[in-house]
Tab-separated table of C-alpha atoms and ligand atoms in Angstrom:
chain	number	residue	atom	x	y	z
U	1	MET	CA	-3.771	15.732	18.226
U	2	ILE	CA	-0.963	13.344	17.303
U	3	HIS	CA	-2.178	11.358	14.289
U	4	TYR	CA	-0.836	8.040	13.038
U	5	GLY	CA	0.646	9.569	9.890
U	6	LYS	CA	1.451	12.953	8.395
U	7	GLN	CA	3.291	14.355	5.386
U	8	THR	CA	6.639	16.177	5.551
U	9	ILE	CA	6.499	19.161	3.196
U	10	THR	CA	9.328	21.691	3.248
U	11	LYS	CA	10.214	24.864	1.337
U	12	ASP	CA	12.095	23.042	-1.430
U	13	ASP	CA	8.932	20.984	-2.158
U	14	ILE	CA	6.845	24.140	-2.420
U	15	THR	CA	9.426	25.839	-4.673
U	16	ALA	CA	9.569	22.815	-6.986
U	17	MET	CA	5.788	22.788	-7.290
U	18	SER	CA	5.416	26.544	-7.765
U	19	GLU	CA	7.898	26.505	-10.642
U	20	VAL	CA	5.672	24.098	-12.562
U	21	LEU	CA	2.530	25.994	-11.595
U	22	SER	CA	3.971	29.146	-13.169
U	23	SER	CA	4.797	27.335	-16.423
U	24	ASP	CA	2.474	26.903	-19.433
U	25	LEU	CA	1.875	23.204	-18.997
U	26	ILE	CA	0.538	22.033	-15.656
U	27	THR	CA	-1.133	18.694	-16.299
U	28	THR	CA	0.514	15.410	-17.472
U	29	GLY	CA	3.642	16.456	-19.373
U	30	PRO	CA	7.448	16.400	-19.191
U	31	VAL	CA	7.661	16.492	-15.384
U	32	THR	CA	5.363	13.462	-15.147
U	33	LYS	CA	7.696	11.643	-17.580
U	34	GLU	CA	10.699	12.567	-15.460
U	35	PHE	CA	8.928	11.443	-12.287
U	36	GLU	CA	8.072	8.107	-13.927
U	37	LYS	CA	11.700	7.654	-14.959
U	38	GLU	CA	12.913	8.354	-11.429
U	39	ILE	CA	10.360	6.050	-9.777
U	40	ALA	CA	11.341	3.292	-12.221
U	41	ASN	CA	15.043	3.923	-11.436
U	42	PHE	CA	14.432	3.956	-7.707
U	43	SER	CA	12.404	0.752	-7.675
U	44	GLY	CA	14.460	-1.034	-10.321
U	45	ALA	CA	11.550	-1.729	-12.689
U	46	ARG	CA	11.833	-1.051	-16.407
U	47	TYR	CA	8.631	0.965	-16.743
U	48	CYS	CA	6.470	3.240	-14.615
U	49	VAL	CA	3.113	4.898	-15.251
U	50	ALA	CA	2.179	7.650	-12.790
U	51	VAL	CA	-1.533	8.123	-12.144
U	52	SER	CA	-3.937	10.191	-10.072
U	53	ASN	CA	-3.952	7.888	-7.007
U	54	GLY	CA	-3.133	4.389	-5.816
U	55	THR	CA	-6.703	3.194	-6.351
U	56	VAL	CA	-6.553	4.222	-10.011
U	57	ALA	CA	-3.185	2.448	-10.248
U	58	LEU	CA	-4.900	-0.745	-9.035
U	59	HIS	CA	-7.895	-0.207	-11.314
U	60	LEU	CA	-5.835	0.304	-14.474
U	61	ALA	CA	-3.518	-2.585	-13.601
U	62	SER	CA	-6.557	-4.829	-13.064
U	63	LEU	CA	-8.066	-3.781	-16.409
U	64	ALA	CA	-4.799	-4.696	-18.094
U	65	LEU	CA	-4.085	-7.922	-16.190
U	66	LEU	CA	-7.446	-9.566	-15.452
U	67	LYS	CA	-10.488	-10.672	-17.392
U	68	GLU	CA	-14.109	-10.809	-16.332
U	69	GLY	CA	-14.449	-13.797	-14.002
U	70	THR	CA	-10.721	-14.230	-13.267
U	71	LYS	CA	-10.336	-15.720	-9.792
U	72	VAL	CA	-7.813	-13.775	-7.712
U	73	LEU	CA	-6.360	-14.765	-4.347
U	74	THR	CA	-6.103	-11.727	-2.111
U	75	THR	CA	-5.912	-10.565	1.483
U	76	PRO	CA	-8.629	-9.357	3.847
U	77	ASN	CA	-5.982	-7.232	5.616
U	78	SER	CA	-5.738	-4.233	3.328
U	79	PHE	CA	-7.409	-1.008	2.425
U	80	LEU	CA	-10.630	-1.610	0.445
U	81	ALA	CA	-9.001	-0.503	-2.820
U	82	THR	CA	-6.973	-3.709	-3.249
U	83	SER	CA	-9.907	-6.082	-3.652
U	84	ASN	CA	-12.273	-3.397	-4.987
U	85	SER	CA	-10.007	-3.131	-8.031
U	86	ILE	CA	-10.643	-6.826	-8.700
U	87	LEU	CA	-14.395	-6.225	-8.521
U	88	TYR	CA	-14.170	-3.127	-10.762
U	89	VAL	CA	-13.246	-5.358	-13.705
U	90	GLY	CA	-15.760	-8.115	-12.980
U	91	ALA	CA	-13.129	-10.491	-11.599
U	92	LYS	CA	-13.560	-12.520	-8.412
U	93	PRO	CA	-11.548	-11.941	-5.229
U	94	ILE	CA	-10.916	-15.000	-3.057
U	95	PHE	CA	-9.904	-13.997	0.464
U	96	VAL	CA	-7.063	-15.955	2.060
U	97	ASP	CA	-6.111	-15.786	5.738
U	98	ILE	CA	-3.069	-13.817	6.884
U	99	ALA	CA	0.213	-15.049	8.352
U	100	GLU	CA	1.886	-13.844	11.571
U	101	ASP	CA	3.350	-10.740	9.880
U	102	GLY	CA	-0.077	-9.532	8.681
U	103	ASN	CA	0.629	-10.393	5.030
U	104	ILE	CA	-1.392	-12.869	2.985
U	105	ASP	CA	-0.374	-16.422	3.967
U	106	LEU	CA	1.498	-17.605	0.873
U	107	ASP	CA	1.633	-21.213	2.145
U	108	LEU	CA	-2.166	-21.221	2.303
U	109	CYS	CA	-2.261	-19.690	-1.194
U	110	GLU	CA	-0.190	-22.615	-2.414
U	111	GLU	CA	-2.534	-25.148	-0.812
U	112	ILE	CA	-5.493	-23.462	-2.522
U	113	LEU	CA	-3.719	-23.269	-5.888
U	114	GLN	CA	-2.865	-26.958	-5.669
U	115	LYS	CA	-6.547	-27.816	-5.314
U	116	ASP	CA	-8.036	-25.298	-7.737
U	117	SER	CA	-6.366	-24.781	-11.084
U	118	SER	CA	-9.051	-22.295	-12.147
U	119	ILE	CA	-7.431	-19.599	-9.980
U	120	LYS	CA	-5.304	-17.434	-12.227
U	121	ALA	CA	-4.037	-14.516	-10.163
U	122	LEU	CA	-2.749	-13.361	-6.786
U	123	TYR	CA	-2.918	-9.801	-5.414
U	124	GLY	CA	-0.686	-9.515	-2.338
U	125	VAL	CA	-0.105	-6.478	-0.153
U	126	ALA	CA	3.227	-5.612	1.451
U	127	PHE	CA	1.336	-4.804	4.628
U	128	SER	CA	2.815	-2.035	6.796
U	129	GLY	CA	5.886	-1.834	4.504
U	130	ASN	CA	6.958	-5.447	4.945
U	131	MET	CA	7.369	-7.044	1.528
U	132	LEU	CA	5.854	-10.364	0.540
U	133	ASN	CA	8.238	-13.293	0.957
U	134	GLN	CA	9.982	-13.110	-2.403
U	135	LYS	CA	11.237	-16.710	-2.384
U	136	LYS	CA	7.716	-18.023	-1.906
U	137	LEU	CA	6.343	-15.604	-4.459
U	138	LYS	CA	8.873	-16.778	-7.032
U	139	TYR	CA	8.081	-20.400	-6.232
U	140	ILE	CA	4.361	-19.764	-6.741
U	141	LYS	CA	4.919	-17.765	-9.932
U	142	ASP	CA	7.196	-20.457	-11.405
U	143	LYS	CA	5.040	-23.415	-10.364
U	144	TYR	CA	1.548	-22.094	-11.106
U	145	ASN	CA	2.307	-19.469	-13.758
U	146	ILE	CA	-0.349	-17.110	-12.418
U	147	ILE	CA	-0.601	-13.323	-12.677
U	148	ILE	CA	0.892	-11.630	-9.629
U	149	LEU	CA	0.349	-8.041	-8.550
U	150	GLU	CA	2.161	-6.611	-5.540
U	151	ASP	CA	0.285	-3.802	-3.813
U	152	ASN	CA	3.276	-1.881	-2.488
U	153	ALA	CA	1.228	1.158	-1.412
U	154	HIS	CA	2.880	0.777	2.025
U	155	ALA	CA	6.290	-0.338	0.900
U	156	ILE	CA	8.195	2.033	-1.359
U	157	GLY	CA	11.855	1.789	-0.357
U	158	ALA	CA	11.545	-1.674	1.209
U	159	VAL	CA	14.141	-4.271	0.198
U	160	TYR	CA	13.758	-8.044	0.600
U	161	ASP	CA	16.979	-10.036	0.122
U	162	GLY	CA	18.230	-7.442	-2.360
U	163	ILE	CA	14.878	-7.203	-4.170
U	164	GLN	CA	13.484	-3.669	-4.141
U	165	ALA	CA	9.725	-3.083	-3.663
U	166	GLY	CA	8.265	-2.266	-7.061
U	167	SER	CA	11.036	-3.956	-9.058
U	168	CYS	CA	8.554	-6.683	-10.089
U	169	VAL	CA	11.261	-9.357	-10.046
U	170	ASN	CA	8.634	-11.903	-9.005
U	171	SER	CA	5.435	-10.200	-10.140
U	172	ASP	CA	3.794	-8.787	-13.253
U	173	ALA	CA	3.089	-5.390	-11.772
U	174	SER	CA	3.355	-3.400	-8.571
U	175	ILE	CA	1.597	-0.263	-7.408
U	176	PHE	CA	2.506	2.627	-5.104
U	177	SER	CA	0.330	5.276	-3.442
U	178	PHE	CA	1.504	8.831	-2.796
U	179	HIS	CA	-1.301	9.770	-0.415
U	180	PRO	CA	-0.087	12.196	2.316
U	181	VAL	CA	0.182	9.511	5.022
U	182	LYS	CA	2.478	7.383	2.862
U	183	HIS	CA	6.305	7.571	2.775
U	184	MET	CA	6.323	10.327	0.170
U	185	THR	CA	3.469	12.317	-1.275
U	186	THR	CA	2.151	14.057	-4.365
U	187	GLY	CA	-1.010	15.188	-2.520
U	188	GLU	CA	-2.962	12.419	-4.179
U	189	GLY	CA	-1.092	10.172	-6.569
U	190	GLY	CA	0.005	6.692	-7.466
U	191	ALA	CA	2.120	4.683	-9.858
U	192	ILE	CA	2.277	1.291	-11.495
U	193	THR	CA	5.642	-0.314	-12.211
U	194	THR	CA	6.284	-3.281	-14.494
U	195	ASN	CA	8.972	-4.917	-16.599
U	196	SER	CA	6.552	-5.710	-19.428
U	197	LYS	CA	6.587	-3.291	-22.374
U	198	GLU	CA	3.226	-4.624	-23.512
U	199	LEU	CA	1.617	-3.972	-20.132
U	200	TYR	CA	3.242	-0.531	-19.951
U	201	GLU	CA	1.812	0.470	-23.331
U	202	LYS	CA	-1.647	-0.812	-22.377
U	203	LEU	CA	-1.554	1.209	-19.157
U	204	LEU	CA	-0.642	4.424	-20.979
U	205	ILE	CA	-3.687	3.999	-23.215
U	206	LEU	CA	-5.983	3.089	-20.300
U	207	ARG	CA	-4.820	6.172	-18.379
U	208	ASN	CA	-5.944	8.398	-21.235
U	209	HIS	CA	-9.509	7.362	-22.238
U	210	GLY	CA	-8.320	4.468	-24.436
U	211	MET	CA	-7.047	6.953	-27.025
U	212	VAL	CA	-4.113	6.405	-29.402
U	213	LYS	CA	-2.532	8.694	-31.954
U	214	THR	CA	-0.500	7.341	-34.870
U	215	ASP	CA	1.462	8.833	-37.780
U	216	LYS	CA	-1.224	7.566	-40.152
U	217	LEU	CA	-3.879	9.814	-38.626
U	218	LYS	CA	-4.445	13.497	-39.311
U	219	PRO	CA	-2.770	15.676	-36.613
U	220	TRP	CA	-6.010	16.297	-34.734
U	221	GLU	CA	-7.314	12.742	-34.956
U	222	TYR	CA	-7.173	9.962	-32.401
U	223	ASN	CA	-8.482	6.431	-32.287
U	224	MET	CA	-10.266	5.105	-29.233
U	225	VAL	CA	-9.196	1.448	-29.109
U	226	THR	CA	-10.475	0.451	-25.684
U	227	LEU	CA	-12.664	1.808	-22.883
U	228	GLY	CA	-10.157	3.847	-20.899
U	229	PHE	CA	-10.359	6.383	-18.089
U	230	ASN	CA	-8.885	9.682	-17.032
U	231	GLY	CA	-6.181	8.513	-14.632
U	232	ARG	CA	-3.815	11.398	-15.268
U	233	ILE	CA	-1.666	13.051	-12.624
U	234	THR	CA	-0.521	16.662	-12.978
U	235	ASP	CA	3.002	17.924	-13.617
U	236	PHE	CA	2.934	20.056	-10.462
U	237	GLN	CA	2.106	16.985	-8.375
U	238	CYS	CA	4.979	15.143	-10.031
U	239	ALA	CA	7.307	18.081	-9.280
U	240	LEU	CA	6.374	17.577	-5.632
U	241	GLY	CA	6.948	13.834	-6.088
U	242	LEU	CA	10.435	14.378	-7.551
U	243	SER	CA	11.339	16.659	-4.673
U	244	GLN	CA	10.001	14.150	-2.121
U	245	LEU	CA	11.752	11.214	-3.782
U	246	LYS	CA	15.138	12.842	-3.136
U	247	LYS	CA	14.341	12.797	0.580
U	248	LEU	CA	12.738	9.358	0.675
U	249	PRO	CA	15.838	7.535	2.061
U	250	ASP	CA	15.945	10.040	4.953
U	251	PHE	CA	12.211	9.660	5.557
U	252	ILE	CA	12.593	5.877	5.735
U	253	GLU	CA	15.606	6.132	8.042
U	254	LYS	CA	13.526	8.244	10.414
U	255	ARG	CA	10.665	5.722	10.336
U	256	VAL	CA	13.085	2.878	11.039
U	257	SER	CA	14.575	4.752	13.999
U	258	ILE	CA	11.066	5.231	15.451
U	259	ALA	CA	10.336	1.523	14.928
U	260	LYS	CA	13.498	0.554	16.782
U	261	LYS	CA	12.577	2.864	19.658
U	262	TYR	CA	9.063	1.393	19.884
U	263	ASP	CA	10.469	-2.171	19.631
U	264	ALA	CA	12.751	-1.523	22.606
U	265	ALA	CA	10.087	0.277	24.671
U	266	PHE	CA	7.531	-2.538	24.425
U	267	LYS	CA	9.922	-5.364	25.296
U	268	ASP	CA	8.528	-7.268	28.314
U	269	THR	CA	5.184	-5.403	28.190
U	270	VAL	CA	1.697	-6.476	27.086
U	271	VAL	CA	2.260	-4.621	23.802
U	272	ARG	CA	3.498	-6.990	21.076
U	273	PRO	CA	4.892	-5.373	17.918
U	274	LEU	CA	3.547	-7.082	14.775
U	275	TYR	CA	7.196	-7.811	13.973
U	276	LEU	CA	10.482	-6.537	15.332
U	277	TYR	CA	12.775	-4.556	13.033
U	278	ASN	CA	13.853	-7.037	10.362
U	279	GLY	CA	15.867	-4.891	7.955
U	280	LYS	CA	13.197	-5.485	5.307
U	281	SER	CA	10.289	-3.224	6.148
U	282	SER	CA	10.159	0.428	5.113
U	283	TYR	CA	7.492	0.983	7.831
U	284	HIS	CA	4.492	2.835	6.513
U	285	ILE	CA	2.824	2.018	9.828
U	286	TYR	CA	3.886	0.588	13.173
U	287	VAL	CA	1.338	-2.046	14.165
U	288	VAL	CA	1.131	-3.603	17.620
U	289	LYS	CA	-1.102	-6.270	19.109
U	290	VAL	CA	-2.529	-6.491	22.612
U	291	ASP	CA	-4.509	-9.409	24.025
U	292	PHE	CA	-7.365	-7.383	25.501
U	293	SER	CA	-9.045	-10.515	26.853
U	294	LYS	CA	-6.313	-10.588	29.526
U	295	LEU	CA	-6.751	-6.918	30.480
U	296	LYS	CA	-9.405	-4.856	32.238
U	297	ILE	CA	-9.538	-2.381	29.363
U	298	SER	CA	-11.130	-2.956	25.942
U	299	LYS	CA	-9.701	-1.821	22.608
U	300	LEU	CA	-12.487	0.758	22.304
U	301	ASP	CA	-11.759	2.178	25.759
U	302	LEU	CA	-8.056	2.391	24.944
U	303	TYR	CA	-8.802	4.148	21.665
U	304	ASN	CA	-11.196	6.652	23.269
U	305	SER	CA	-9.011	7.279	26.268
U	306	LEU	CA	-5.883	8.003	24.200
U	307	ARG	CA	-7.863	10.299	21.912
U	308	ASP	CA	-9.819	12.186	24.579
U	309	LYS	CA	-7.355	12.391	27.445
U	310	TYR	CA	-3.978	12.284	25.666
U	311	SER	CA	-4.736	13.690	22.166
U	312	ILE	CA	-3.285	10.607	20.493
U	313	ALA	CA	-5.253	9.217	17.544
U	314	LEU	CA	-4.630	5.509	17.064
U	315	GLN	CA	-5.608	3.933	13.758
U	316	ILE	CA	-6.745	0.401	12.993
U	317	HIS	CA	-5.231	-1.297	9.948
U	318	TYR	CA	-7.491	-2.953	8.879
U	319	MET	CA	-11.085	-4.066	9.311
U	320	PRO	CA	-11.377	-7.374	7.378
U	321	ILE	CA	-12.507	-6.395	3.874
U	322	ASN	CA	-14.495	-9.602	3.328
U	323	LYS	CA	-16.759	-8.729	6.269
U	324	GLN	CA	-17.792	-5.307	4.892
U	325	PRO	CA	-21.549	-5.051	4.195
U	326	TYR	CA	-21.034	-4.697	0.430
U	327	TYR	CA	-18.866	-7.815	0.325
U	328	LYS	CA	-21.363	-9.689	2.509
U	329	GLU	CA	-24.066	-8.876	-0.035
U	330	LEU	CA	-21.850	-10.511	-2.634
U	331	GLY	CA	-21.666	-13.666	-0.515
U	332	TYR	CA	-18.357	-13.060	1.250
U	333	GLY	CA	-17.678	-12.950	4.977
U	334	ASP	CA	-17.851	-16.601	6.022
U	335	GLU	CA	-14.368	-17.591	4.862
U	336	SER	CA	-12.261	-19.326	7.465
U	337	THR	CA	-9.772	-16.601	8.457
U	338	PRO	CA	-8.989	-17.285	12.134
U	339	ASN	CA	-5.678	-15.397	12.070
U	340	MET	CA	-7.296	-12.303	10.566
U	341	ASP	CA	-10.158	-12.462	13.068
U	342	ARG	CA	-7.821	-12.662	16.069
U	343	TYR	CA	-5.482	-10.058	14.568
U	344	TYR	CA	-8.366	-7.597	14.163
U	345	GLU	CA	-9.323	-8.037	17.826
U	346	GLU	CA	-5.784	-7.198	18.936
U	347	CYS	CA	-4.245	-4.753	16.446
U	348	PHE	CA	-3.784	-0.998	16.357
U	349	SER	CA	-1.260	1.338	14.766
U	350	LEU	CA	0.813	3.911	16.637
U	351	PRO	CA	1.841	7.318	15.319
U	352	MET	CA	4.813	7.072	12.962
U	353	TYR	CA	6.024	9.766	10.576
U	354	PRO	CA	9.329	11.572	10.023
U	355	LEU	CA	8.295	14.736	11.895
U	356	LEU	CA	7.271	12.839	15.043
U	357	SER	CA	9.725	14.246	17.594
U	358	ASP	CA	11.644	12.223	20.199
U	359	GLU	CA	9.487	13.810	22.910
U	360	GLU	CA	6.294	12.867	21.062
U	361	GLN	CA	7.524	9.282	20.617
U	362	GLU	CA	8.228	9.048	24.335
U	363	TYR	CA	4.861	10.613	25.118
U	364	VAL	CA	3.102	8.002	22.941
U	365	ILE	CA	4.954	5.132	24.650
U	366	LYS	CA	4.349	6.464	28.158
U	367	SER	CA	0.669	7.259	27.540
U	368	LEU	CA	-0.078	3.896	25.941
U	369	LEU	CA	1.524	1.913	28.746
U	370	GLU	CA	-0.133	4.128	31.360
U	371	VAL	CA	-3.621	3.525	29.937
U	372	LEU	CA	-3.038	-0.210	29.419
U	373	ASN	CA	-1.684	-0.707	32.918
U	374	GLY	CA	-4.699	1.130	34.358
C	401	PLP	C1	-2.671	-1.128	0.680
C	401	PLP	C2	-3.284	0.015	-0.066
C	401	PLP	N1	-3.612	-0.158	-1.346
C	401	PLP	C3	-4.161	0.843	-2.065
C	401	PLP	C4	-4.415	2.073	-1.517
C	401	PLP	C5	-5.074	3.147	-2.324
C	401	PLP	O1	-4.246	4.249	-2.505
C	401	PLP	P1	-4.857	5.718	-2.689
C	401	PLP	O2	-5.315	6.201	-1.366
C	401	PLP	O3	-3.673	6.510	-3.202
C	401	PLP	O4	-5.935	5.630	-3.696
C	401	PLP	C6	-4.085	2.300	-0.183
C	401	PLP	C7	-4.358	3.624	0.431
C	401	PLP	O5	-4.549	3.833	1.559
C	401	PLP	C8	-3.507	1.249	0.565
C	401	PLP	O6	-3.177	1.421	1.854
């Protein structure tokens, strides 16, 4: 089966991890610190806190940034974790429709902010690896002085007009995920980057049960100053992360070359790429849209046919979060999101990962067009 995403683990990764596993200290320690330093260097942010996964990164960032009841503009087109993290801390997500590129519509956000000054935060997602429009983000940040978090789980390595994903030039914090389908992996893992020392220090405490140690305490003592969690990542995972980070530019280059091949193959067909290569996306996924209302085949039939007859597993990114049963129980689901609704009817993601061979790419293209053309 050809899946939509897959990790690339080679011998050097395994060696790096085994070295840490044979040492005395295997959980959060010096290798985690080194990994944090390198992620901060790579993304251009001052500080980085590595954690056990991207969801925990969002949770801890939300604990540090939001208060109970804070209203947060966010997108329905993401993995559940983005808006769940707002709910975890008793804050209130407000779902805003998406723009043509699948990202939250920042013009709509502005219209809403103009009308409602009680909204104090915006959580945007660099969907598919395509960063949020940084000019608009800066404009919103400067004009409305709200908290901004960039969910860059899809976008490590992306650059928008010289601004690196995770550098937090126009946001308070950014998060990454190192799940195996992402650009680089630590098995499970995540990180928060920020330029605020205060936020960084808060996050370190939240990652470790709210505990602090000071010189004034006896050596075995600690003070619990807030209700924290165990969000720690292990040193052997971070050894894998350091090894993967070295290869990240090559991984992204491979993804971009696949994107360009898909772009060219679907020209003048019914398959419309979500966007053509724009020099900005680091391509976690390659999303296309098809107007099934004009075809004999439905999206479900396409999905089943590719899986059963061609061993190709498409993926759908994403079901609208606000229409999930849990969110409906909370009163969501009736927002006006016509772009998201149409997008969900039409979208699916094609296999894209560094180990996808030229032959497999051609097989995906040929099979997809064959099934769509009946
Ligand atoms: C946009 C987005 N945010 C957050 C997450 C959560 O990351 P993790 O799976 O590492 O918890 C994901 C993971 O799929 C994601 O795609």
